Amino acid sequence: MARVYDNMTPSRAIEAAMVRFYCGIVSWSKGDVGLCIDDPELAHCLMWYTALESYVNLPASSQNPLRLEWLKSAQDNDAGLQQKLVGDPQHFRRRVFQGANLICHVPNPHNDSQWSICLTDSNVDATIEFMHNLLNHPSHNILLKGLRLYHHPQLSARVKQFHCDVCQRVKSGTRGYGHFPPRQVTLLPWEQNDVDLIGPWRIEVGGTRSQRNSYEFYALTCIDRVIGFPDAIRIDRKTSAHIAEKYKEVWLSRYPRPVATAHDLGGKFIGPEFQNLLHDFAITDLPTTSRNPTANGIVERMHLTICNVLRALTREQHPRTLQAAKDMMDSAIATAMHAVRTNVSESTQNLPGALAFRRDMLHNIPVSVDLPAIQQRRQAKVDADLLRLNSKRYSHGYRIGERVLKLIHDPIKLDDRWEGPYPITRVHSHGNVTMELRAGILERINI
């Protein structure tokens, strides 16, 4: 009786050649889509082989804990385990599993239901690797729980020392290596400011529904990094030339010249007109990197206050002309700036306006500011945040010649998260290292 296997692909030609070599009763050609075997026993063997091949999670290894003969052979050849069986019979006993007499560890001599199969130094690593692949690359803690039916004095330590190359390349939620260096807080007002755009705000202008038009508004916001004093102005165009003119109007013409200006990588800030303005005023350009977009987070937090004020005003007022909408936006921005300047800052415990002018914002009285105390509070907060971040990372000192993996930013969903390894050629301060990507190609990155 012949058995036909449908959906035969050329990749199964190896099986056909194997059976043809031994019995010569297989017929298969390139144009066929099936495999015909006349011998029922050979057909049954091929079915078993195909079913076994479909177990994609089962590692193909003859040395695995599922083979009880392999465990028994390792136990019989381990003199130390045999000595424990004789010297400590209360905790080491034999149990029969499918005809195999294995040595098991019993932690409680009065409770035989709690036992675990003993592993030897020769097969514990192979067992860990097999179970790691069988359980589909779990974490160390999950893998240790999966090995609960096995016993070895150093099982937990061996599991933590086990490293899988696949896991290191594809998993992204791993703890980092190396602690972040300490950061010194400086308290020098008007030294650095942060600029950014906020918007768009869509406002409907007009009376009846048929006459309404929707307009978008943007604003340029600036804030001093140390004292948190803000200012903002409405803009008409998102071009580099217009932004440069508005920045000169809202900040450079009113307050002390900053030493540095931080901004994002938008075209209005990295354009030639804005960059030339910074160069003419001898202001250091501090753009945020694409991998650290929250570097100017202080100005982003100010945007929350401005948006809350604008939402309240737009619910109460309904402009009928475009000029009325612009006037409403200017009024909303001024109200938001006054709210930020007259509210106590959480980081400084003072009013931003009082820190800027040494006068109270609501009463014309002088205000004394203890800048060293503010610096100490900020330094304590920075140190506490640093301890919290470093507690989630492994303590590790990078060395020259050490091979490391490099994080892949914005990978495709099923692609690797890490690439490498690459050798370290130089270790810098502040958590920076230089690695050699290719011969003569170096890259300096932060840990």
C-alpha positions as a printed NumPy array, in Angstrom:
array([[  0.   ,   0.   ,   0.   ],
       [  1.467,   3.329,  -1.022],
       [  1.292,   6.497,   1.133],
       [  1.399,   9.915,  -0.546],
       [  2.765,  13.05 ,   1.178],
       [  1.257,  16.23 ,  -0.197],
       [  2.878,  19.681,  -0.329],
       [  6.291,  18.145,  -1.106],
       [  8.909,  20.849,  -1.589],
       [ 12.43 ,  20.57 ,  -3.026],
       [ 13.812,  21.035,   0.474],
       [ 12.586,  17.489,   1.27 ],
       [ 14.804,  16.05 ,  -1.472],
       [ 17.321,  15.053,   1.195],
       [ 14.732,  12.772,   2.815],
       [ 13.815,  11.283,  -0.523],
       [ 17.466,  10.653,  -1.375],
       [ 18.013,   9.002,   2.008],
       [ 15.112,   6.6  ,   1.617],
       [ 15.997,   5.925,  -2.031],
       [ 19.55 ,   5.035,  -0.986],
       [ 18.396,   2.385,   1.47 ],
       [ 15.416,   0.8  ,  -0.291],
       [ 15.165,   2.234,  -3.8  ],
       [ 11.356,   2.414,  -3.74 ],
       [ 10.857,   6.165,  -3.741],
       [  9.728,   8.051,  -6.836],
       [  9.909,  11.84 ,  -6.873],
       [ 10.577,  14.375,  -9.59 ],
       [ 10.89 ,  18.138,  -9.745],
       [  7.424,  18.592, -11.131],
       [  5.714,  16.46 ,  -8.493],
       [  4.112,  17.916,  -5.401],
       [  4.009,  14.678,  -3.421],
       [  6.229,  11.861,  -2.186],
       [  5.11 ,   8.244,  -2.695],
       [  6.495,   5.402,  -0.528],
       [  5.392,   1.823,  -1.077],
       [  6.695,   0.401,   2.228],
       [  4.28 ,   1.146,   5.157],
       [  7.074,   0.881,   7.754],
       [  9.233,   3.423,   5.956],
       [  6.212,   5.687,   5.551],
       [  5.592,   5.505,   9.29 ],
       [  9.242,   6.37 ,  10.028],
       [  9.074,   9.366,   7.715],
       [  5.888,  10.558,   9.437],
       [  7.647,  10.353,  12.826],
       [ 10.671,  12.224,  11.464],
       [  8.442,  15.004,  10.069],
       [  6.54 ,  15.338,  13.338],
       [  9.784,  15.554,  15.313],
       [ 11.093,  18.228,  12.962],
       [  8.043,  20.413,  13.687],
       [  9.136,  20.783,  17.329],
       [ 10.892,  24.083,  16.696],
       [ 11.459,  24.81 ,  20.399],
       [ 13.049,  21.453,  21.159],
       [ 16.852,  21.706,  20.862],
       [ 18.42 ,  18.888,  18.868],
       [ 20.931,  17.527,  21.389],
       [ 21.606,  14.045,  22.691],
       [ 22.877,  15.515,  25.977],
       [ 19.789,  16.894,  27.647],
       [ 17.989,  16.207,  30.941],
       [ 15.05 ,  14.624,  29.143],
       [ 17.252,  11.591,  28.419],
       [ 17.305,   9.795,  31.757],
       [ 20.101,   7.452,  30.641],
       [ 22.37 ,  10.457,  30.158],
       [ 21.59 ,  11.701,  33.674],
       [ 22.198,   8.257,  35.175],
       [ 25.508,   7.856,  33.355],
       [ 26.722,  11.234,  34.658],
       [ 25.657,  10.374,  38.209],
       [ 27.38 ,   6.977,  38.106],
       [ 30.649,   8.601,  36.999],
       [ 30.588,  11.281,  39.707],
       [ 32.501,  10.02 ,  42.761],
       [ 31.452,  12.928,  44.965],
       [ 27.758,  12.331,  44.369],
       [ 28.171,   8.624,  45.045],
       [ 29.904,   9.48 ,  48.331],
       [ 26.979,  11.707,  49.355],
       [ 24.596,   8.841,  48.629],
       [ 26.481,   6.709,  51.148],
       [ 27.41 ,   9.346,  53.711],
       [ 24.123,  11.293,  53.791],
       [ 21.298,   8.865,  52.995],
       [ 18.671,  11.113,  54.564],
       [ 19.111,  13.866,  51.96 ],
       [ 20.325,  11.829,  48.97 ],
       [ 18.182,   8.887,  47.885],
       [ 17.481,   6.895,  44.739],
       [ 14.202,   7.101,  42.858],
       [ 13.089,   5.195,  39.8  ],
       [ 11.949,   7.219,  36.767],
       [ 10.786,   5.176,  33.763],
       [ 13.218,   2.394,  34.59 ],
       [ 16.166,   4.713,  35.386],
       [ 17.399,   4.645,  38.998],
       [ 18.477,   8.245,  39.653],
       [ 19.927,   9.956,  42.715],
       [ 17.651,  12.683,  44.075],
       [ 18.091,  15.333,  46.729],
       [ 15.486,  15.463,  49.514],
       [ 15.736,  18.711,  51.53 ],
       [ 13.322,  17.467,  54.218],
       [ 14.   ,  13.837,  55.254],
       [ 10.47 ,  13.568,  56.696],
       [  8.762,  14.59 ,  53.461],
       [  9.516,  12.369,  50.478],
       [  7.22 ,  14.362,  48.188],
       [  9.779,  17.162,  47.9  ],
       [ 12.71 ,  16.   ,  45.79 ],
       [ 14.9  ,  17.127,  42.915],
       [ 17.157,  15.206,  40.542],
       [ 20.855,  15.695,  41.246],
       [ 23.022,  17.188,  38.534],
       [ 26.788,  16.744,  38.358],
       [ 29.539,  19.162,  37.392],
       [ 29.749,  17.458,  34.008],
       [ 26.115,  17.964,  32.983],
       [ 24.852,  21.021,  34.888],
       [ 25.967,  23.508,  32.214],
       [ 24.512,  21.402,  29.395],
       [ 21.233,  21.153,  31.314],
       [ 21.075,  24.91 ,  31.823],
       [ 21.703,  25.582,  28.13 ],
       [ 19.146,  22.991,  27.032],
       [ 16.41 ,  24.322,  29.338],
       [ 17.198,  27.888,  28.307],
       [ 16.593,  27.009,  24.659],
       [ 13.6  ,  24.813,  25.45 ],
       [ 11.874,  27.552,  27.468],
       [ 12.437,  30.031,  24.635],
       [ 15.234,  32.179,  26.116],
       [ 13.782,  33.27 ,  29.475],
       [ 15.485,  35.506,  32.019],
       [ 17.764,  34.143,  34.715],
       [ 15.014,  34.173,  37.339],
       [ 12.498,  32.405,  35.113],
       [ 15.12 ,  29.871,  34.029],
       [ 15.99 ,  29.098,  37.657],
       [ 12.309,  28.464,  38.366],
       [ 12.153,  26.184,  35.326],
       [ 14.999,  24.125,  36.826],
       [ 13.174,  23.579,  40.119],
       [ 13.166,  19.767,  39.595],
       [ 16.979,  19.675,  39.463],
       [ 19.543,  20.102,  42.234],
       [ 23.133,  21.26 ,  42.207],
       [ 25.03 ,  23.132,  44.955],
       [ 25.941,  25.911,  42.523],
       [ 22.857,  25.852,  40.317],
       [ 21.836,  29.451,  41.051],
       [ 25.378,  30.757,  40.482],
       [ 25.752,  28.745,  37.266],
       [ 22.471,  30.144,  35.943],
       [ 23.577,  33.721,  36.618],
       [ 26.904,  33.058,  34.892],
       [ 25.174,  31.647,  31.808],
       [ 25.081,  34.097,  28.896],
       [ 23.179,  33.52 ,  25.661],
       [ 24.4  ,  35.338,  22.547],
       [ 20.882,  35.475,  21.093],
       [ 19.429,  37.029,  24.254],
       [ 22.127,  39.691,  24.382],
       [ 21.414,  40.744,  20.81 ],
       [ 17.604,  40.696,  20.657],
       [ 16.458,  41.705,  24.146],
       [ 16.145,  45.429,  24.833],
       [ 14.951,  45.515,  28.446],
       [ 18.282,  44.554,  30.002],
       [ 20.043,  46.431,  32.784],
       [ 22.896,  48.668,  31.711],
       [ 26.524,  48.133,  32.661],
       [ 28.514,  50.864,  34.345],
       [ 27.362,  53.628,  36.695],
       [ 26.718,  57.161,  35.513],
       [ 29.318,  59.66 ,  36.769],
       [ 28.331,  62.379,  39.275],
       [ 27.217,  65.756,  37.932],
       [ 28.087,  69.071,  39.517],
       [ 25.275,  71.619,  39.669],
       [ 26.283,  75.185,  38.84 ],
       [ 24.166,  78.162,  39.894],
       [ 25.022,  81.118,  37.688],
       [ 21.924,  83.027,  36.46 ],
       [ 21.63 ,  84.189,  32.855],
       [ 24.403,  81.861,  31.704],
       [ 22.283,  79.419,  29.679],
       [ 18.747,  79.511,  28.341],
       [ 16.569,  77.007,  26.465],
       [ 14.433,  77.899,  23.454],
       [ 11.683,  75.934,  21.781],
       [  8.474,  76.346,  19.806],
       [  5.064,  75.594,  21.225],
       [  1.957,  74.91 ,  19.176],
       [  0.087,  74.656,  16.979],
       [ -3.065,  76.066,  18.567],
       [ -6.088,  75.96 ,  16.296],
       [ -8.635,  78.711,  16.864],
       [-11.873,  79.084,  14.941],
       [-12.506,  82.641,  13.788],
       [-15.86 ,  83.878,  12.539],
       [-19.508,  84.23 ,  13.494],
       [-21.751,  81.689,  11.785],
       [-20.649,  78.171,  11.065],
       [-20.34 ,  78.822,   7.324],
       [-18.089,  81.854,   7.935],
       [-15.744,  80.188,  10.419],
       [-12.103,  79.606,   9.524],
       [ -9.477,  77.73 ,  11.545],
       [ -6.085,  79.333,  12.088],
       [ -2.927,  77.869,  13.619],
       [ -0.723,  79.828,  16.004],
       [  2.792,  79.147,  17.304],
       [  4.932,  80.809,  19.96 ],
       [  8.656,  80.973,  20.694],
       [  9.405,  80.237,  24.349],
       [ 12.635,  80.959,  26.232],
       [ 13.583,  80.155,  29.827],
       [ 16.687,  80.623,  31.941],
       [ 17.972,  77.236,  33.093],
       [ 19.101,  78.301,  36.589],
       [ 16.382,  80.616,  37.91 ],
       [ 13.572,  79.408,  35.624],
       [ 12.62 ,  82.891,  34.401],
       [ 10.544,  82.535,  31.181],
       [  9.456,  84.663,  28.282],
       [  7.557,  83.967,  25.06 ],
       [  6.345,  85.675,  21.912],
       [  3.923,  84.747,  19.155],
       [  5.449,  83.988,  15.753],
       [  3.954,  84.21 ,  12.277],
       [  6.237,  81.854,  10.346],
       [  8.354,  78.821,  11.248],
       [ 11.383,  79.917,   9.277],
       [ 14.906,  80.277,  10.589],
       [ 15.066,  83.969,   9.688],
       [ 11.786,  84.784,  11.44 ],
       [ 12.719,  82.746,  14.523],
       [ 16.091,  84.513,  14.737],
       [ 14.384,  87.913,  14.602],
       [ 11.86 ,  86.937,  17.279],
       [ 14.578,  85.488,  19.531],
       [ 16.498,  88.732,  19.344],
       [ 13.307,  90.633,  20.125],
       [ 12.063,  88.531,  23.059],
       [ 15.341,  87.739,  24.834],
       [ 18.536,  89.304,  23.515],
       [ 17.027,  92.811,  23.538],
       [ 15.627,  92.505,  27.089],
       [ 17.876,  90.36 ,  29.286],
       [ 21.611,  89.747,  29.803],
       [ 23.322,  87.973,  26.926],
       [ 23.511,  84.226,  27.582],
       [ 26.706,  82.256,  27.221],
       [ 24.942,  79.242,  25.672],
       [ 21.556,  78.504,  24.095],
       [ 20.045,  74.997,  23.997],
       [ 17.483,  73.928,  21.42 ],
       [ 16.22 ,  70.898,  19.528],
       [ 17.232,  69.798,  16.036],
       [ 14.4  ,  71.552,  14.23 ],
       [ 15.188,  73.28 ,  10.967],
       [ 14.242,  76.694,  12.376],
       [ 17.064,  76.441,  14.953],
       [ 19.773,  74.742,  12.909],
       [ 19.103,  77.027,   9.909],
       [ 21.79 ,  79.506,   8.8  ],
       [ 19.948,  82.643,   9.992],
       [ 19.526,  81.445,  13.597],
       [ 23.045,  80.035,  13.693],
       [ 24.492,  83.295,  12.379],
       [ 22.647,  85.19 ,  15.112],
       [ 24.227,  83.014,  17.795],
       [ 27.629,  83.457,  16.167],
       [ 27.286,  87.247,  16.013],
       [ 26.44 ,  87.41 ,  19.735],
       [ 29.194,  84.889,  20.636],
       [ 26.637,  82.463,  22.065],
       [ 27.579,  78.788,  22.25 ],
       [ 25.17 ,  76.563,  20.346],
       [ 23.934,  73.539,  22.385],
       [ 21.667,  71.379,  20.206],
       [ 20.061,  68.328,  21.744],
       [ 20.972,  65.008,  20.157],
       [ 18.415,  62.752,  18.5  ],
       [ 19.096,  60.18 ,  21.246],
       [ 18.631,  62.671,  24.1  ],
       [ 15.558,  64.736,  23.14 ],
       [ 14.708,  65.573,  26.775],
       [ 17.87 ,  67.621,  27.345],
       [ 15.773,  70.818,  27.193],
       [ 13.029,  69.338,  29.358],
       [ 12.804,  72.498,  31.475],
       [ 11.169,  74.402,  28.626],
       [  8.873,  71.48 ,  27.876],
       [  7.481,  71.616,  31.427],
       [  6.76 ,  75.326,  30.999],
       [  4.649,  74.476,  27.965],
       [  2.189,  72.61 ,  30.182],
       [  1.377,  75.785,  32.091],
       [  0.951,  77.806,  28.908],
       [ -1.384,  75.221,  27.389],
       [ -3.585,  75.192,  30.501],
       [ -4.016,  78.965,  30.333],
       [ -4.79 ,  78.87 ,  26.615],
       [ -7.432,  76.176,  27.04 ],
       [ -9.203,  78.282,  29.648],
       [ -9.159,  81.442,  27.502],
       [-10.34 ,  79.75 ,  24.304],
       [-13.392,  78.37 ,  26.123],
       [-14.379,  81.841,  27.342],
       [-13.561,  83.929,  24.258],
       [-14.61 ,  83.396,  20.63 ],
       [-12.838,  85.841,  18.293],
       [-14.649,  86.935,  15.133],
       [-11.656,  88.273,  13.18 ],
       [ -8.115,  87.12 ,  12.609],
       [ -6.722,  90.221,  14.359],
       [ -8.918,  89.492,  17.378],
       [ -7.534,  85.948,  17.475],
       [ -3.96 ,  87.274,  17.393],
       [ -4.722,  89.714,  20.206],
       [ -6.227,  86.883,  22.249],
       [ -3.119,  84.785,  21.728],
       [ -0.845,  87.637,  22.808],
       [ -2.969,  88.12 ,  25.922],
       [ -2.909,  84.393,  26.677],
       [  0.88 ,  84.233,  26.336],
       [  1.333,  87.25 ,  28.633],
       [ -1.015,  85.71 ,  31.216],
       [  0.858,  82.406,  31.086],
       [  4.221,  84.148,  31.51 ],
       [  2.908,  86.045,  34.535],
       [  1.624,  82.79 ,  36.038],
       [  5.007,  81.091,  35.663],
       [  6.945,  84.065,  37.042],
       [  4.755,  84.49 ,  40.133],
       [  4.452,  80.816,  41.154],
       [  6.949,  79.219,  43.5  ],
       [  9.337,  76.907,  41.647],
       [  9.672,  73.45 ,  43.15 ],
       [ 13.401,  73.231,  42.467],
       [ 14.367,  76.662,  43.823],
       [ 11.53 ,  77.218,  46.365],
       [ 11.372,  80.82 ,  45.126],
       [  9.536,  82.873,  42.53 ],
       [ 11.361,  82.995,  39.174],
       [ 10.615,  86.708,  38.983],
       [ 11.98 ,  87.306,  42.479],
       [ 15.188,  85.505,  41.588],
       [ 15.557,  87.615,  38.446],
       [ 14.822,  91.069,  39.887],
       [ 15.359,  90.546,  43.662],
       [ 11.884,  92.06 ,  44.166],
       [  8.584,  90.409,  44.986],
       [  6.345,  90.021,  41.938],
       [  3.148,  91.101,  43.739],
       [  4.461,  93.552,  46.347],
       [  7.181,  96.124,  45.829],
       [  9.453,  94.824,  48.555],
       [ 13.003,  93.504,  48.315],
       [ 13.626,  89.774,  48.404],
       [ 16.817,  88.183,  49.707],
       [ 17.901,  85.085,  47.812],
       [ 20.271,  82.488,  49.231],
       [ 21.849,  81.109,  46.073],
       [ 24.237,  78.677,  47.881],
       [ 21.24 ,  77.08 ,  49.658],
       [ 19.422,  76.709,  46.343],
       [ 22.518,  75.115,  44.839],
       [ 22.757,  72.647,  47.739],
       [ 19.111,  71.607,  47.337],
       [ 19.557,  71.101,  43.623],
       [ 22.771,  69.158,  44.155],
       [ 21.05 ,  66.898,  46.683],
       [ 18.218,  66.227,  44.22 ],
       [ 20.664,  65.472,  41.393],
       [ 22.621,  63.085,  43.622],
       [ 19.427,  61.292,  44.705],
       [ 18.316,  60.883,  41.084],
       [ 21.759,  59.57 ,  40.174],
       [ 21.656,  56.974,  42.957],
       [ 18.236,  55.841,  41.775],
       [ 19.431,  55.444,  38.187],
       [ 22.637,  53.642,  39.155],
       [ 20.71 ,  51.234,  41.379],
       [ 19.139,  49.833,  38.191],
       [ 22.512,  49.286,  36.502],
       [ 25.347,  46.82 ,  37.047],
       [ 28.589,  48.105,  38.544],
       [ 31.17 ,  47.67 ,  35.809],
       [ 34.439,  49.363,  34.876],
       [ 35.149,  49.377,  31.149],
       [ 38.69 ,  48.459,  30.082],
       [ 40.707,  48.864,  26.89 ],
       [ 40.417,  45.745,  24.743],
       [ 37.061,  44.731,  26.209],
       [ 34.444,  43.775,  23.606],
       [ 31.026,  45.397,  23.983],
       [ 27.708,  45.494,  22.145],
       [ 26.3  ,  48.708,  20.699],
       [ 22.606,  49.595,  20.996],
       [ 20.696,  49.872,  17.7  ],
       [ 18.326,  52.855,  17.784],
       [ 14.911,  52.549,  16.127],
       [ 15.313,  48.959,  14.883],
       [ 12.775,  47.042,  12.837],
       [ 10.381,  45.192,  15.126],
       [ 11.899,  41.718,  14.725],
       [ 15.513,  42.743,  14.13 ],
       [ 18.356,  42.617,  16.653],
       [ 18.529,  45.329,  19.317],
       [ 22.321,  45.184,  19.665],
       [ 25.202,  44.914,  17.215],
       [ 28.842,  43.949,  17.632],
       [ 30.785,  43.097,  19.619],
       [ 33.318,  45.881,  19.135],
       [ 36.635,  46.33 ,  20.996],
       [ 37.134,  49.358,  23.253],
       [ 40.164,  51.432,  22.269],
       [ 39.92 ,  54.197,  24.865],
       [ 38.018,  54.902,  28.102],
       [ 37.115,  58.543,  28.773],
       [ 35.695,  60.305,  31.796],
       [ 31.991,  61.021,  32.32 ],
       [ 30.961,  57.583,  31.089],
       [ 32.267,  57.814,  27.512],
       [ 34.165,  55.105,  25.633],
       [ 35.652,  54.897,  22.137],
       [ 35.087,  51.67 ,  20.2  ],
       [ 36.458,  50.457,  16.885],
       [ 33.618,  49.642,  14.492],
       [ 35.921,  48.637,  11.638],
       [ 39.593,  48.927,  10.887],
       [ 40.353,  52.631,  11.284],
       [ 36.705,  53.569,  12.033],
       [ 36.253,  54.775,  15.635],
       [ 33.149,  56.027,  17.426],
       [ 32.842,  57.672,  20.823],
       [ 29.585,  56.966,  22.634],
       [ 28.138,  57.316,  26.115],
       [ 27.362,  54.241,  28.174]])
